[in-house]
Every structure is written in C-alpha cells, then in structure tokens.
C-alpha cells in the first residue's frame, strides 16, 4: 500500500495494523484492519466497525480515527470501494452504481467480520453506500437484518457533491481541495491526493460525486429500525451542520457535531469524532 498505514499510530504495541484483500462481486476490495493485539478469530465477541469513504476518499483517511477507536477495544475495518484508490475497477458503469457498491461492501464485510454484526460508518457519498447496504440487509435473503448494529452518516452528501461549476470542470484536485479546511491542498497532503486520484477509476469518482439520495432511501431507513447517528463538522462548507441536523430529524437519528472540523471530521479532529462514535455505540452495549 502506497499511503502509510502507520499514520498517527503512536505506541506500536497498542494496536495491530493488517492490510486486507476482501472478496466482493466486482473484484476484491483493498482494506485495512486495526485492532489491539490478542485473540481476534471468528468467535471474538467484541465490537466491530466498518468505515467507507466517498468521492476521492480512501481507507487511509480513517487511520487516525481507527487508531483512537482501537484503543477503546473496537476492531476497525476500512475499505477502498470498487475503482477507488487501491481497489481496481472495470470499465463497466454498472459496477459503480450505489447499489453495486453497497453489495460489494456487504459481501466484503460479511467475509472480514465472519458474519458478526458490525457498526457501519459512511462519509460523504460513502454514507449513501452505507445506508443502501443497510436496506439491502433488510430486503435480500443473503444478508440477515442483524448484519449491522448501527449506521453513522458523517458529513453525508445526501444531495450530491457536485456544484454548477463542476459541470464544466474535471479538475478533481480542485474538487478535493474544497473538502479540506481553507479549500487548500498543500505539501504532503497534496501529493497524497494526487497519487490517490491517479489510481482511482474516473467512473468511481464521477458516480460517487454525482450520487444523490432519493426519498425511498430515507423512508427505508426510517422503517428499518436501525439505530442511526448523523455527524457534521462544525465548519463544513459543503454539508453545513444545519443540514446534518435537518437530516437527522428527518431520519429519526441522533445528531452530533465535531468542533474544529470541516467536511473531513475524521481527518480534521479524529479524537472528537472518536468520542462521538464511542458514546453512540456504547448505548447498545457495544
């Protein structure tokens, strides 16, 4: 893996970092697991969580958050979706629809978590993928309703990510800069984003950036009965906190705000986001 897996790692004895390749219908998904050392086989009964990013994102964005959550005893998984970052993708548009990406995610997590229930966390357009995976678990025999313990939507791009200016621009580096505080990519972070964009399939980028949530998604989530949390960054210019609060009320979900964070709370203030997630998961004994 070209982006470091040791970012923000701290004490090497506290956590174990494991690169993964997880089976999925459109090809194996590149992933990473972070957990405390010790027993972790299929009969391990601790808390598991899966994290999925959106347009231009990658599993490595979650590493600082994952390390903090692992310190609390959780077992964390993050994936690159089909055509995203280190997961190759075909030249078939059907592989990049939200339903297809959600099915890939569900199959991969079922394998990685040995069919144990998992807390699902999606960021940006990845929130649409995660939410769709929850509905698939309720409608398809292959996934049990108990596949997911909870659903968290972080800065969800419910109405899409693209603006009117994006219709005439394919400058993905500029688009990614808008997700960062101050609208700038500098130094090492700029190099990381450029490398990530070069590896990603254009169809993955465009499909995720243009994806929107239809009314049936919200209705289905309300009917699903799953515990939900919507989280916003206090300084997010793309998905303002009044929008995340409105969505939380619409879904019947809890609402959390991460201070000192823009559109990437897991990057800007991972410690605060870890606290929000840990408190939410603890409500059902996770």
Coordinates of C-alpha atoms in Angstrom, one line a residue:
X1 CA 0.0 0.0 0.0
X2 CA 1.5 3.3 -1.0
X3 CA -0.2 5.5 1.6
X4 CA 1.2 4.8 5.0
X5 CA -0.6 2.5 7.4
X6 CA 1.3 3.9 10.3
X7 CA 0.0 7.4 10.2
X8 CA -0.8 8.7 13.7
X9 CA 0.0 5.3 15.1
X10 CA 1.6 6.2 18.4
X11 CA 2.7 3.3 20.5
X12 CA 3.3 0.3 18.2
X13 CA 2.5 -2.1 21.0
X14 CA -1.1 -0.8 21.4
X15 CA -2.5 -1.7 18.0
X16 CA -2.1 -4.2 15.2
X17 CA -2.4 -2.9 11.6
X18 CA -3.3 -5.6 9.0
X19 CA -3.7 -4.9 5.2
X20 CA -6.6 -6.9 3.8
X21 CA -7.9 -8.0 0.4
X22 CA -11.6 -8.9 0.8
X23 CA -13.8 -10.8 -1.7
X24 CA -16.6 -8.8 -3.5
X25 CA -18.7 -9.4 -6.6
X26 CA -16.9 -6.8 -8.7
X27 CA -13.4 -7.9 -7.6
X28 CA -11.6 -7.9 -4.2
X29 CA -11.6 -4.8 -2.2
X30 CA -8.4 -3.4 -0.7
X31 CA -8.8 -2.8 3.0
X32 CA -7.1 -2.4 6.4
X33 CA -7.9 -3.7 9.8
X34 CA -6.7 -2.1 13.0
X35 CA -7.2 -3.6 16.4
X36 CA -5.5 -4.4 19.7
X37 CA -3.1 -7.4 19.7
X38 CA -4.6 -10.6 21.0
X39 CA -7.3 -13.1 20.1
X40 CA -9.5 -11.9 17.2
X41 CA -10.8 -15.0 15.5
X42 CA -14.4 -15.6 14.2
X43 CA -15.6 -16.3 17.7
X44 CA -14.3 -13.0 19.1
X45 CA -17.4 -11.2 20.5
X46 CA -16.1 -7.6 20.7
X47 CA -17.3 -4.6 18.8
X48 CA -16.6 -4.4 15.1
X49 CA -17.0 -1.3 12.9
X50 CA -16.6 -0.8 9.1
X51 CA -15.8 2.6 7.6
X52 CA -16.3 3.7 3.9
X53 CA -15.4 6.9 2.3
X54 CA -16.9 8.8 -0.7
X55 CA -15.7 10.6 -3.8
X56 CA -11.9 11.0 -3.8
X57 CA -11.6 9.4 -0.4
X58 CA -9.7 6.3 0.7
X59 CA -9.3 4.0 3.6
X60 CA -6.2 5.8 4.8
X61 CA -8.2 8.9 5.6
X62 CA -9.7 6.9 8.5
X63 CA -6.4 5.8 10.1
X64 CA -6.2 8.5 12.8
X65 CA -9.8 7.8 13.8
X66 CA -9.3 4.0 13.7
X67 CA -6.2 4.1 15.9
X68 CA -8.2 6.0 18.5
X69 CA -11.2 3.7 18.4
X70 CA -8.9 0.7 18.6
X71 CA -7.5 2.0 21.9
X72 CA -11.1 1.6 23.2
X73 CA -11.1 -2.0 22.3
X74 CA -13.0 -1.8 19.0
X75 CA -11.9 -3.8 15.9
X76 CA -11.9 -1.5 12.9
X77 CA -12.1 -2.1 9.1
X78 CA -11.9 0.4 6.3
X79 CA -12.2 -0.3 2.6
X80 CA -11.5 1.2 -0.8
X81 CA -14.6 0.6 -2.9
X82 CA -14.5 -0.7 -6.5
X83 CA -12.3 1.6 -8.6
X84 CA -11.3 3.7 -5.5
X85 CA -7.7 4.3 -4.6
X86 CA -6.0 0.8 -4.3
X87 CA -9.0 -1.2 -5.5
X88 CA -9.0 -1.7 -9.3
X89 CA -12.3 -1.3 -11.1
X90 CA -13.7 -2.5 -14.5
X91 CA -14.7 -0.2 -17.4
X92 CA -18.4 -1.1 -16.7
X93 CA -20.6 1.7 -15.4
X94 CA -22.9 -0.8 -13.7
X95 CA -20.1 -1.6 -11.2
X96 CA -20.2 1.9 -9.8
X97 CA -23.9 2.4 -9.1
X98 CA -24.7 2.9 -5.4
X99 CA -26.5 -0.5 -5.2
X100 CA -23.5 -2.3 -6.7
X101 CA -21.0 -0.6 -4.4
X102 CA -23.2 -1.4 -1.4
X103 CA -23.4 -5.1 -2.4
X104 CA -19.6 -5.2 -2.7
X105 CA -19.3 -3.6 0.7
X106 CA -21.7 -6.0 2.3
X107 CA -20.1 -9.1 0.9
X108 CA -16.6 -7.9 1.9
X109 CA -17.7 -7.1 5.5
X110 CA -19.5 -10.4 5.8
X111 CA -16.3 -12.2 5.0
X112 CA -14.0 -9.9 7.1
X113 CA -16.2 -10.0 10.1
X114 CA -17.1 -13.7 10.0
X115 CA -20.8 -12.8 9.7
X116 CA -20.7 -10.9 13.1
X117 CA -22.8 -7.7 13.3
X118 CA -20.9 -4.5 12.6
X119 CA -21.3 -0.8 13.2
X120 CA -21.4 0.9 9.7
X121 CA -19.9 4.3 9.2
X122 CA -20.0 6.1 5.8
X123 CA -18.6 9.5 4.9
X124 CA -19.8 11.9 2.2
X125 CA -21.1 9.8 -0.7
X126 CA -19.9 6.8 1.2
X127 CA -22.8 7.5 3.5
X128 CA -25.2 6.7 0.6
X129 CA -23.3 3.4 0.1
X130 CA -23.5 2.5 3.8
X131 CA -27.2 3.5 4.0
X132 CA -28.0 1.4 0.9
X133 CA -26.2 -1.6 2.4
X134 CA -28.4 -1.4 5.4
X135 CA -31.5 -1.5 3.2
X136 CA -30.1 -4.4 1.3
X137 CA -29.7 -6.3 4.5
X138 CA -33.4 -5.9 5.1
X139 CA -34.5 -6.9 1.6
X140 CA -32.2 -9.7 0.5
X141 CA -32.1 -13.1 1.9
X142 CA -28.3 -13.3 1.6
X143 CA -27.9 -10.6 4.3
X144 CA -29.6 -11.0 7.7
X145 CA -31.3 -8.0 9.3
X146 CA -28.8 -8.2 12.1
X147 CA -25.8 -7.7 9.8
X148 CA -25.5 -4.1 11.0
X149 CA -25.7 -2.9 14.7
X150 CA -25.9 0.8 13.8
X151 CA -25.5 3.3 11.0
X152 CA -23.5 6.5 11.2
X153 CA -23.5 9.1 8.4
X154 CA -20.6 11.5 8.6
X155 CA -21.0 14.7 6.5
X156 CA -23.4 12.8 4.2
X157 CA -23.6 14.2 0.7
X158 CA -27.3 13.4 0.6
X159 CA -27.9 15.9 -2.3
X160 CA -24.7 15.1 -4.2
X161 CA -21.2 16.7 -4.1
X162 CA -21.0 18.4 -7.5
X163 CA -21.8 22.1 -8.0
X164 CA -22.7 24.0 -11.1
X165 CA -19.1 24.8 -11.7
X166 CA -18.2 21.1 -11.7
X167 CA -20.4 20.6 -14.8
X168 CA -17.7 22.2 -16.9
X169 CA -14.7 21.2 -14.9
X170 CA -13.0 17.8 -14.4
X171 CA -10.4 19.3 -12.1
X172 CA -10.6 16.7 -9.4
X173 CA -7.7 18.2 -7.4
X174 CA -9.7 21.4 -7.1
X175 CA -12.8 19.4 -6.1
X176 CA -10.8 17.6 -3.4
X177 CA -9.4 20.9 -2.1
X178 CA -13.0 22.1 -1.4
X179 CA -13.3 19.2 1.1
X180 CA -10.3 20.4 3.1
X181 CA -10.4 23.3 5.6
X182 CA -9.4 26.5 3.9
X183 CA -10.0 25.0 0.5
X184 CA -6.3 24.2 0.1
X185 CA -4.2 21.1 -0.5
X186 CA -0.6 21.7 0.5
X187 CA 2.6 19.7 0.8
X188 CA 2.4 16.0 1.6
X189 CA -1.4 16.0 1.6
X190 CA -1.5 17.4 -1.9
X191 CA 0.9 14.7 -3.1
X192 CA -1.2 12.0 -1.4
X193 CA -4.4 13.3 -3.1
X194 CA -2.8 13.5 -6.5
X195 CA -1.5 9.9 -6.2
X196 CA -4.9 8.7 -5.0
X197 CA -6.8 10.4 -7.8
X198 CA -4.4 8.9 -10.4
X199 CA -5.1 5.4 -9.1
X200 CA -8.9 5.8 -8.9
X201 CA -11.2 4.9 -11.8
X202 CA -12.9 8.0 -13.3
X203 CA -16.2 6.2 -13.2
X204 CA -15.9 5.7 -9.5
X205 CA -15.1 9.4 -8.9
X206 CA -18.0 10.7 -11.1
X207 CA -20.6 8.2 -9.9
X208 CA -19.9 8.9 -6.2
X209 CA -19.7 12.7 -6.7
X210 CA -23.0 12.8 -8.6
X211 CA -24.9 10.4 -6.4
X212 CA -27.9 11.7 -4.5
X213 CA -30.3 10.1 -2.1
X214 CA -33.9 9.5 -3.3
X215 CA -36.9 9.8 -1.0
X216 CA -37.1 6.0 -0.8
X217 CA -33.7 5.8 0.9
X218 CA -34.8 8.0 3.9
X219 CA -38.2 6.2 4.0
X220 CA -36.5 2.8 4.0
X221 CA -34.0 3.8 6.8
X222 CA -36.8 5.1 9.0
X223 CA -38.7 1.8 8.5
X224 CA -35.6 -0.3 9.1
X225 CA -35.5 0.3 12.8
X226 CA -31.7 0.6 12.9
X227 CA -30.0 3.0 15.4
X228 CA -28.7 5.9 13.4
X229 CA -26.4 8.9 14.0
X230 CA -25.7 11.8 11.7
X231 CA -22.5 13.7 12.3
X232 CA -21.4 17.1 10.9
X233 CA -18.2 19.1 11.0
X234 CA -18.8 22.5 12.7
X235 CA -17.0 24.3 9.9
X236 CA -18.2 22.2 6.9
X237 CA -18.9 24.4 3.9
X238 CA -20.2 21.5 1.8
X239 CA -22.6 19.9 4.2
X240 CA -23.3 22.6 6.9
X241 CA -24.4 21.4 10.3
X242 CA -27.9 22.8 9.9
X243 CA -28.2 20.4 7.0
X244 CA -27.0 17.4 9.0
X245 CA -29.3 18.4 11.9
X246 CA -32.2 18.5 9.5
X247 CA -31.3 15.1 8.0
X248 CA -31.0 13.6 11.5
X249 CA -34.5 14.9 12.4
X250 CA -35.9 13.6 9.1
X251 CA -34.4 10.1 9.7
X252 CA -35.2 10.0 13.4
X253 CA -31.5 9.8 14.1
X254 CA -29.2 11.2 16.8
X255 CA -27.1 14.3 15.7
X256 CA -23.5 15.0 16.6
X257 CA -21.3 18.0 15.8
X258 CA -17.5 17.7 15.6
X259 CA -15.8 21.0 16.6
X260 CA -12.8 22.2 14.7
X261 CA -13.7 20.1 11.7
X262 CA -14.8 20.8 8.1
X263 CA -16.0 18.2 5.6
X264 CA -13.5 15.6 6.9
X265 CA -14.1 15.3 10.7
X266 CA -12.1 12.0 10.7
X267 CA -9.1 13.9 9.3
X268 CA -9.5 17.3 11.0
X269 CA -10.5 16.2 14.5
X270 CA -10.3 12.4 14.8
X271 CA -10.2 12.5 18.6
X272 CA -13.5 14.3 18.9
X273 CA -15.2 12.1 16.3
X274 CA -13.9 9.0 18.1
X275 CA -15.6 10.3 21.3
X276 CA -18.9 10.9 19.5
X277 CA -18.9 7.4 18.0
X278 CA -17.8 5.6 21.2
X279 CA -20.6 7.2 23.1
X280 CA -23.1 6.3 20.5
X281 CA -22.0 2.7 20.2
X282 CA -21.9 2.3 24.0
X283 CA -25.7 3.0 24.1
X284 CA -26.4 -0.5 22.9
X285 CA -23.6 -2.1 25.0
X286 CA -21.0 -2.1 22.1

